[in-house]
Tab-separated table of C-alpha atoms in Angstrom:
chain	number	residue	atom	x	y	z
M	1	VAL	CA	-7.212	6.982	32.764
M	2	VAL	CA	-10.528	8.456	31.667
M	3	ALA	CA	-10.164	11.049	28.931
M	4	SER	CA	-11.100	14.591	29.926
M	5	PRO	CA	-12.146	16.430	26.771
M	6	VAL	CA	-11.289	20.090	26.624
M	7	ALA	CA	-14.895	21.012	25.880
M	8	SER	CA	-17.472	20.120	28.519
M	9	PRO	CA	-20.975	19.335	27.215
M	10	ALA	CA	-22.294	21.561	29.992
M	11	ALA	CA	-20.047	24.491	29.085
M	12	ALA	CA	-21.626	27.679	27.807
M	13	LEU	CA	-21.163	27.949	24.055
M	14	ASP	CA	-20.979	31.157	22.040
M	15	ASP	CA	-21.723	31.104	18.316
M	16	THR	CA	-21.492	34.866	17.874
M	17	GLY	CA	-17.708	35.043	17.586
M	18	ILE	CA	-17.003	31.996	15.421
M	19	GLN	CA	-15.861	34.009	12.392
M	20	ARG	CA	-13.581	36.191	14.494
M	21	ARG	CA	-12.055	33.195	16.284
M	22	ILE	CA	-11.407	31.385	12.977
M	23	SER	CA	-9.545	34.425	11.665
M	24	ALA	CA	-7.583	34.833	14.890
M	25	LEU	CA	-6.476	31.190	14.958
M	26	LEU	CA	-5.336	31.165	11.330
M	27	ARG	CA	-3.720	34.602	11.315
M	28	ASN	CA	-0.181	34.305	9.918
M	29	GLU	CA	-0.536	30.546	9.315
M	30	PRO	CA	1.060	29.470	6.005
M	31	GLY	CA	-0.789	27.481	3.372
M	32	VAL	CA	-4.443	27.719	2.375
M	33	TYR	CA	-7.301	26.890	4.741
M	34	GLY	CA	-10.910	26.476	3.670
M	35	VAL	CA	-13.627	26.571	6.320
M	36	ILE	CA	-17.388	26.485	6.461
M	37	VAL	CA	-19.365	26.299	9.689
M	38	ALA	CA	-23.129	26.182	9.298
M	39	ARG	CA	-26.317	25.226	11.099
M	40	ASP	CA	-28.522	22.498	9.670
M	41	ASP	CA	-30.756	25.130	8.032
M	42	GLY	CA	-27.750	26.264	5.993
M	43	SER	CA	-27.185	29.526	7.859
M	44	LEU	CA	-23.488	30.324	7.992
M	45	LEU	CA	-21.585	30.945	11.211
M	46	GLY	CA	-18.093	31.181	9.757
M	47	THR	CA	-16.341	30.869	6.395
M	48	ARG	CA	-12.903	31.164	4.862
M	49	ASN	CA	-11.976	30.573	1.217
M	50	SER	CA	-15.289	28.784	0.731
M	51	ASP	CA	-15.138	28.889	-3.081
M	52	LEU	CA	-11.465	28.131	-3.684
M	53	PRO	CA	-10.419	24.795	-5.229
M	54	PHE	CA	-8.959	22.247	-2.803
M	55	MET	CA	-7.525	18.840	-3.540
M	56	THR	CA	-10.116	16.323	-2.385
M	57	ALA	CA	-7.646	13.685	-1.186
M	58	SER	CA	-9.946	10.929	0.151
M	59	LEU	CA	-13.004	13.171	0.143
M	60	TYR	CA	-13.469	11.959	-3.437
M	61	LYS	CA	-14.622	8.697	-1.854
M	62	LEU	CA	-17.808	10.459	-0.734
M	63	LEU	CA	-18.674	11.021	-4.395
M	64	VAL	CA	-17.788	7.474	-5.399
M	65	MET	CA	-19.978	6.069	-2.618
M	66	ALA	CA	-22.899	8.258	-3.654
M	67	ASP	CA	-22.508	7.163	-7.271
M	68	ILE	CA	-22.410	3.450	-6.425
M	69	TYR	CA	-25.428	3.737	-4.117
M	70	ARG	CA	-27.229	5.554	-6.923
M	71	LYS	CA	-26.534	2.622	-9.236
M	72	ILE	CA	-27.821	0.246	-6.560
M	73	GLU	CA	-31.004	2.250	-6.132
M	74	GLN	CA	-31.499	2.285	-9.904
M	75	GLY	CA	-31.089	-1.507	-10.052
M	76	GLN	CA	-27.777	-1.515	-11.938
M	77	LEU	CA	-25.965	-3.053	-8.957
M	78	ALA	CA	-26.958	-4.774	-5.706
M	79	LEU	CA	-25.509	-4.611	-2.206
M	80	ASP	CA	-24.852	-8.352	-2.194
M	81	ASP	CA	-23.206	-8.467	-5.627
M	82	PRO	CA	-20.017	-10.573	-5.371
M	83	VAL	CA	-16.919	-8.558	-6.287
M	84	GLU	CA	-13.385	-9.951	-6.469
M	85	LEU	CA	-10.558	-8.157	-4.668
M	86	ASP	CA	-7.949	-7.603	-7.378
M	87	SER	CA	-4.214	-7.130	-6.867
M	88	SER	CA	-4.294	-3.904	-8.911
M	89	VAL	CA	-6.076	-2.015	-6.104
M	90	PHE	CA	-3.117	-2.284	-3.732
M	91	SER	CA	-0.258	0.199	-3.604
M	92	ASP	CA	2.917	0.622	-1.592
M	93	ASP	CA	1.286	3.282	0.615
M	94	GLY	CA	-0.570	0.896	2.900
M	95	GLU	CA	-4.124	-0.374	3.163
M	96	PRO	CA	-6.151	-0.094	6.397
M	97	TYR	CA	-8.886	-2.669	5.716
M	98	PHE	CA	-8.082	-5.402	3.201
M	99	GLY	CA	-4.974	-7.576	3.357
M	100	GLN	CA	-2.913	-8.671	0.377
M	101	ASP	CA	-3.499	-12.244	1.513
M	102	GLN	CA	-7.146	-11.643	0.552
M	103	ILE	CA	-6.359	-10.911	-3.100
M	104	GLY	CA	-8.646	-13.048	-5.231
M	105	SER	CA	-11.250	-13.306	-2.474
M	106	ILE	CA	-14.869	-12.446	-3.134
M	107	PHE	CA	-16.646	-9.860	-0.982
M	108	PRO	CA	-20.153	-8.407	-1.296
M	109	LEU	CA	-20.318	-4.919	-2.755
M	110	GLN	CA	-21.566	-3.522	0.560
M	111	GLU	CA	-18.260	-4.475	2.228
M	112	TYR	CA	-16.274	-2.357	-0.222
M	113	LEU	CA	-18.637	0.546	0.483
M	114	PHE	CA	-18.144	0.146	4.226
M	115	ALA	CA	-14.367	-0.109	3.910
M	116	THR	CA	-14.258	2.987	1.699
M	117	GLY	CA	-16.279	5.183	4.058
M	118	ALA	CA	-15.361	3.938	7.529
M	119	TYR	CA	-11.707	2.998	6.950
M	120	SER	CA	-10.875	5.260	3.975
M	121	SER	CA	-9.768	2.098	2.201
M	122	ASN	CA	-7.985	2.767	-1.075
M	123	ALA	CA	-8.502	-0.831	-2.149
M	124	GLY	CA	-12.213	-0.445	-1.464
M	125	ALA	CA	-12.470	2.859	-3.339
M	126	TRP	CA	-10.462	1.705	-6.348
M	127	THR	CA	-12.621	-1.416	-6.562
M	128	LEU	CA	-15.718	0.806	-6.608
M	129	LEU	CA	-14.164	3.053	-9.256
M	130	ALA	CA	-13.964	0.033	-11.570
M	131	LEU	CA	-17.768	-0.186	-11.397
M	132	THR	CA	-18.373	3.341	-12.643
M	133	SER	CA	-16.924	5.910	-15.040
M	134	PRO	CA	-15.839	9.560	-15.005
M	135	ALA	CA	-18.983	10.483	-16.929
M	136	ASP	CA	-21.243	8.713	-14.419
M	137	LEU	CA	-19.414	10.340	-11.516
M	138	ALA	CA	-19.841	13.757	-13.118
M	139	ASP	CA	-23.555	13.079	-13.563
M	140	THR	CA	-23.928	12.058	-9.908
M	141	ILE	CA	-21.979	15.108	-8.728
M	142	ALA	CA	-24.314	17.335	-10.728
M	143	ALA	CA	-27.383	15.505	-9.385
M	144	ILE	CA	-26.236	16.214	-5.813
M	145	GLY	CA	-26.022	19.899	-6.714
M	146	LEU	CA	-22.258	20.370	-6.484
M	147	ARG	CA	-20.937	23.032	-8.840
M	148	SER	CA	-17.191	23.007	-8.265
M	149	THR	CA	-16.359	19.370	-7.530
M	150	TYR	CA	-14.562	17.224	-10.096
M	151	VAL	CA	-13.319	13.635	-9.974
M	152	MET	CA	-10.806	12.445	-12.579
M	153	ALA	CA	-11.319	15.676	-14.513
M	154	SER	CA	-9.056	17.660	-16.819
M	155	PHE	CA	-8.590	21.391	-16.416
M	156	ALA	CA	-10.476	21.834	-19.691
M	157	ASP	CA	-13.526	20.307	-17.958
M	158	ILE	CA	-13.257	22.617	-14.938
M	159	GLN	CA	-15.201	25.792	-15.512
M	160	PRO	CA	-14.133	28.380	-14.731
M	161	TRP	CA	-10.418	27.689	-14.505
M	162	PRO	CA	-8.435	29.276	-13.064
M	163	ALA	CA	-10.806	29.685	-10.133
M	164	SER	CA	-10.948	33.137	-8.563
M	165	GLY	CA	-12.630	32.463	-5.215
M	166	GLY	CA	-15.232	34.705	-3.596
M	167	ILE	CA	-15.793	37.441	-1.057
M	168	ASP	CA	-14.204	35.435	1.777
M	169	THR	CA	-11.052	34.577	-0.192
M	170	ARG	CA	-7.919	35.653	1.642
M	171	PRO	CA	-5.370	37.810	-0.230
M	172	GLY	CA	-2.901	35.589	-2.056
M	173	ASP	CA	-4.753	32.351	-1.291
M	174	ALA	CA	-6.373	32.067	-4.741
M	175	ASP	CA	-3.028	32.083	-6.550
M	176	LEU	CA	-1.510	29.611	-4.091
M	177	ALA	CA	-4.529	27.266	-4.303
M	178	ARG	CA	-4.490	27.262	-8.107
M	179	ALA	CA	-0.763	26.617	-8.277
M	180	PHE	CA	-0.983	23.833	-5.723
M	181	VAL	CA	-3.857	22.075	-7.518
M	182	GLU	CA	-2.034	22.324	-10.843
M	183	SER	CA	1.061	20.785	-9.263
M	184	TRP	CA	-0.982	17.729	-8.256
M	185	SER	CA	-2.365	16.958	-11.702
M	186	THR	CA	-1.464	13.555	-13.103
M	187	ASP	CA	0.596	12.966	-16.213
M	188	ASP	CA	-2.738	12.947	-18.032
M	189	GLY	CA	-3.650	16.321	-16.487
M	190	LEU	CA	-6.390	14.879	-14.254
M	191	VAL	CA	-7.282	16.147	-10.788
M	192	ASN	CA	-9.822	15.594	-8.022
M	193	ILE	CA	-10.935	18.924	-6.558
M	194	THR	CA	-13.758	20.364	-4.499
M	195	THR	CA	-14.575	23.488	-2.480
M	196	PRO	CA	-15.601	23.963	1.145
M	197	ARG	CA	-19.002	25.138	-0.109
M	198	ASP	CA	-19.600	21.970	-2.119
M	199	MET	CA	-18.610	19.777	0.821
M	200	ALA	CA	-21.052	21.729	3.006
M	201	ILE	CA	-23.782	21.165	0.410
M	202	TYR	CA	-23.004	17.422	0.433
M	203	MET	CA	-23.121	17.196	4.235
M	204	ARG	CA	-26.321	19.229	4.507
M	205	ALA	CA	-27.976	17.059	1.847
M	206	MET	CA	-27.002	13.943	3.776
M	207	LEU	CA	-28.305	15.515	6.981
M	208	THR	CA	-31.655	16.455	5.445
M	209	GLY	CA	-32.105	13.174	3.554
M	210	THR	CA	-31.775	14.820	0.148
M	211	LEU	CA	-28.412	13.367	-0.920
M	212	LEU	CA	-29.935	11.894	-4.093
M	213	SER	CA	-32.540	10.106	-1.942
M	214	PRO	CA	-33.425	9.462	1.713
M	215	TRP	CA	-32.121	5.899	1.406
M	216	ILE	CA	-28.744	6.934	-0.031
M	217	SER	CA	-28.431	9.669	2.602
M	218	GLN	CA	-29.011	7.153	5.387
M	219	GLN	CA	-26.668	4.520	3.970
M	220	ILE	CA	-23.730	6.925	3.730
M	221	SER	CA	-24.492	8.546	7.085
M	222	ASP	CA	-24.562	5.148	8.800
M	223	ILE	CA	-21.133	4.260	7.398
M	224	LEU	CA	-19.546	7.606	8.249
M	225	ALA	CA	-20.835	7.255	11.812
M	226	GLN	CA	-18.384	4.338	12.077
M	227	GLN	CA	-15.427	6.427	10.880
M	228	THR	CA	-12.144	5.124	12.268
M	229	VAL	CA	-9.946	8.178	11.527
M	230	ARG	CA	-10.883	10.457	14.416
M	231	ASP	CA	-7.912	12.752	14.877
M	232	ARG	CA	-9.416	15.938	13.444
M	233	ILE	CA	-13.008	17.167	13.975
M	234	PRO	CA	-13.802	14.755	16.856
M	235	ALA	CA	-10.393	14.851	18.553
M	236	LEU	CA	-10.992	17.564	21.175
M	237	LEU	CA	-14.786	17.332	21.383
M	238	PRO	CA	-16.765	15.623	24.155
M	239	ALA	CA	-17.839	12.058	23.466
M	240	ALA	CA	-21.375	13.233	24.219
M	241	TRP	CA	-21.343	15.120	20.907
M	242	PRO	CA	-21.576	12.474	18.149
M	243	VAL	CA	-19.598	13.187	14.984
M	244	ILE	CA	-19.891	11.700	11.515
M	245	ASN	CA	-17.016	12.676	9.257
M	246	LYS	CA	-14.762	11.818	6.350
M	247	THR	CA	-11.094	12.715	6.295
M	248	GLY	CA	-8.622	13.076	3.458
M	249	ASN	CA	-4.846	13.163	3.269
M	250	LEU	CA	-2.188	13.719	0.684
M	251	GLU	CA	1.244	15.201	1.113
M	252	SER	CA	0.577	18.802	2.242
M	253	VAL	CA	-3.201	18.191	2.207
M	254	ILE	CA	-5.214	17.672	5.414
M	255	ASN	CA	-9.023	17.559	5.160
M	256	ASP	CA	-12.049	16.711	7.255
M	257	ALA	CA	-15.734	17.212	6.494
M	258	GLY	CA	-18.525	16.258	8.835
M	259	ILE	CA	-21.478	16.916	11.095
M	260	VAL	CA	-21.327	17.432	14.859
M	261	GLU	CA	-24.488	16.748	16.866
M	262	LEU	CA	-24.586	19.554	19.433
M	263	PRO	CA	-27.192	20.000	22.184
M	264	SER	CA	-28.560	22.880	20.084
M	265	GLY	CA	-28.744	20.794	16.915
M	266	PRO	CA	-26.496	19.546	14.106
M	267	ARG	CA	-23.510	21.646	13.086
M	268	ILE	CA	-21.933	21.269	9.624
M	269	VAL	CA	-18.141	21.584	9.847
M	270	ILE	CA	-15.920	21.640	6.749
M	271	LEU	CA	-12.177	21.998	7.285
M	272	LEU	CA	-9.817	21.798	4.297
M	273	ALA	CA	-6.109	22.626	4.170
M	274	GLU	CA	-3.612	22.486	1.316
M	275	ALA	CA	-0.114	23.693	0.502
M	276	MET	CA	0.767	22.888	4.098
M	277	PRO	CA	4.443	23.135	5.046
M	278	ASP	CA	3.750	21.117	8.219
M	279	ASP	CA	1.013	18.460	8.087
M	280	VAL	CA	1.087	17.782	11.828
M	281	ARG	CA	0.569	21.447	12.651
M	282	ALA	CA	-2.321	21.523	10.184
M	283	ILE	CA	-3.960	18.617	12.029
M	284	LEU	CA	-3.615	20.447	15.334
M	285	LEU	CA	-5.147	23.560	13.786
M	286	LEU	CA	-8.076	21.579	12.348
M	287	GLN	CA	-8.738	20.128	15.805
M	288	ARG	CA	-8.971	23.634	17.218
M	289	LEU	CA	-11.075	24.898	14.306
M	290	ALA	CA	-13.547	22.126	15.141
M	291	LEU	CA	-13.730	23.414	18.718
M	292	ILE	CA	-14.350	26.928	17.447
M	293	ALA	CA	-17.023	25.620	15.063
M	294	THR	CA	-19.036	24.218	17.970
M	295	GLY	CA	-18.990	27.550	19.803
M	296	VAL	CA	-16.273	26.700	22.323
M	297	THR	CA	-14.426	29.880	23.311
M	298	THR	CA	-11.491	28.471	25.319
M	299	ILE	CA	-9.083	27.083	22.736
M	300	PRO	CA	-5.813	25.391	23.758
M	301	SER	CA	-2.692	26.821	22.167
M	302	VAL	CA	-1.541	24.980	19.073
M	303	ASP	CA	2.050	25.554	20.171
M	304	GLY	CA	1.630	23.872	23.544
M	305	PRO	CA	0.899	20.268	24.536
M	306	ASN	CA	-2.589	18.877	24.112
M	307	PRO	CA	-4.740	19.225	27.258
M	308	ALA	CA	-3.916	16.619	29.899
M	309	GLY	CA	-6.076	13.508	29.919
M	310	LEU	CA	-7.086	13.557	26.276
M	311	ASN	CA	-7.170	10.091	24.744
M	312	LEU	CA	-6.022	11.229	21.294
M	313	ILE	CA	-4.780	9.333	18.301
M	314	ASP	CA	-1.084	10.132	17.960
M	315	THR	CA	-0.767	13.394	16.040
M	316	VAL	CA	3.025	13.598	16.206
M	317	ASP	CA	3.899	10.454	14.271
M	318	VAL	CA	1.770	10.817	11.155
M	319	ASP	CA	2.444	7.228	10.069
M	320	MET	CA	0.535	6.021	13.135
M	321	TRP	CA	-2.834	7.070	11.771
M	322	VAL	CA	-2.867	7.361	7.994
M	323	PRO	CA	-1.123	5.885	4.946
M	324	ALA	CA	1.347	8.206	3.260
M	325	ASP	CA	-0.964	8.722	0.298
M	326	ASP	CA	-4.683	7.946	0.173
M	327	GLN	CA	-5.224	8.704	-3.509
M	328	PRO	CA	-4.167	6.700	-6.570
M	329	PRO	CA	-0.585	7.253	-7.777
M	330	LYS	CA	-0.119	10.367	-9.921
M	331	ASP	CA	0.437	8.285	-13.042
M	332	ASP	CA	-2.762	6.286	-12.440
M	333	SER	CA	-5.695	7.264	-14.658
M	334	SER	CA	-8.074	6.750	-11.715
M	335	ASN	CA	-6.578	9.741	-9.816
């Protein structure tokens, strides 16, 4: 059966009501949602909680990849450097790319980068983390121009904390976001956080070739174009609209950040959700937010079945599409 996406590439699109439709969809939904929809020139079409702190989940891998590519460009590392796959990078939560029977095998550095970006491989990301440091990651994050993104950081390093949000912060969401982030800190008090605005800055930099350099921008873009987790931003969109994206999951955290290539030009779409009482419902809402972000005005009900004919990844059985936890264990210093 050929999939029949809910949005036809020939359908008339309307960007003028994106903000209103975002608010209408999320009205009375529990948890905290962060949204930015923007054109490639940076002009905003819709926002929600754009400056609140959100747990990165696997979005931290975007920063790790940028840092490693920066080291490669500076000559500290090379794409073909041999790197051993160590047993310490495996956890009980599952691994989508490397097998435990490959422990001790040697792979080129570029394979770990590919696995990290396209498969959200924890083993790949934790191997890359061993090649850098929190200080180097912080330096790379600053070089990209991100102001509220932290990897393996303590609350003393996060300024200002507690975060207060901005003009699009929903009543009560700032307190809930802060409390949720604090609940996810490790025993050492370390967290990985970002904001919708910072993720939009990252995606726009990649789109414009200014993510540290044109070469780094292209390398990361090429990997994300091969993304295998496709159940959020791309799920209800026509195949004729290419999507590059990076997802993230933790318990009660559902994220996706990417770029949709529309007939009118690229569209930056950042969708973050935390403190979710129902992860599956959050996924369904993110799918519909992605439709809204592209200007589609006919949005299927989140409470009904998905439109007939859609060839979707299973969004009912969460274990079908993502490990239970795609971030290091809470007592792991690499969190």
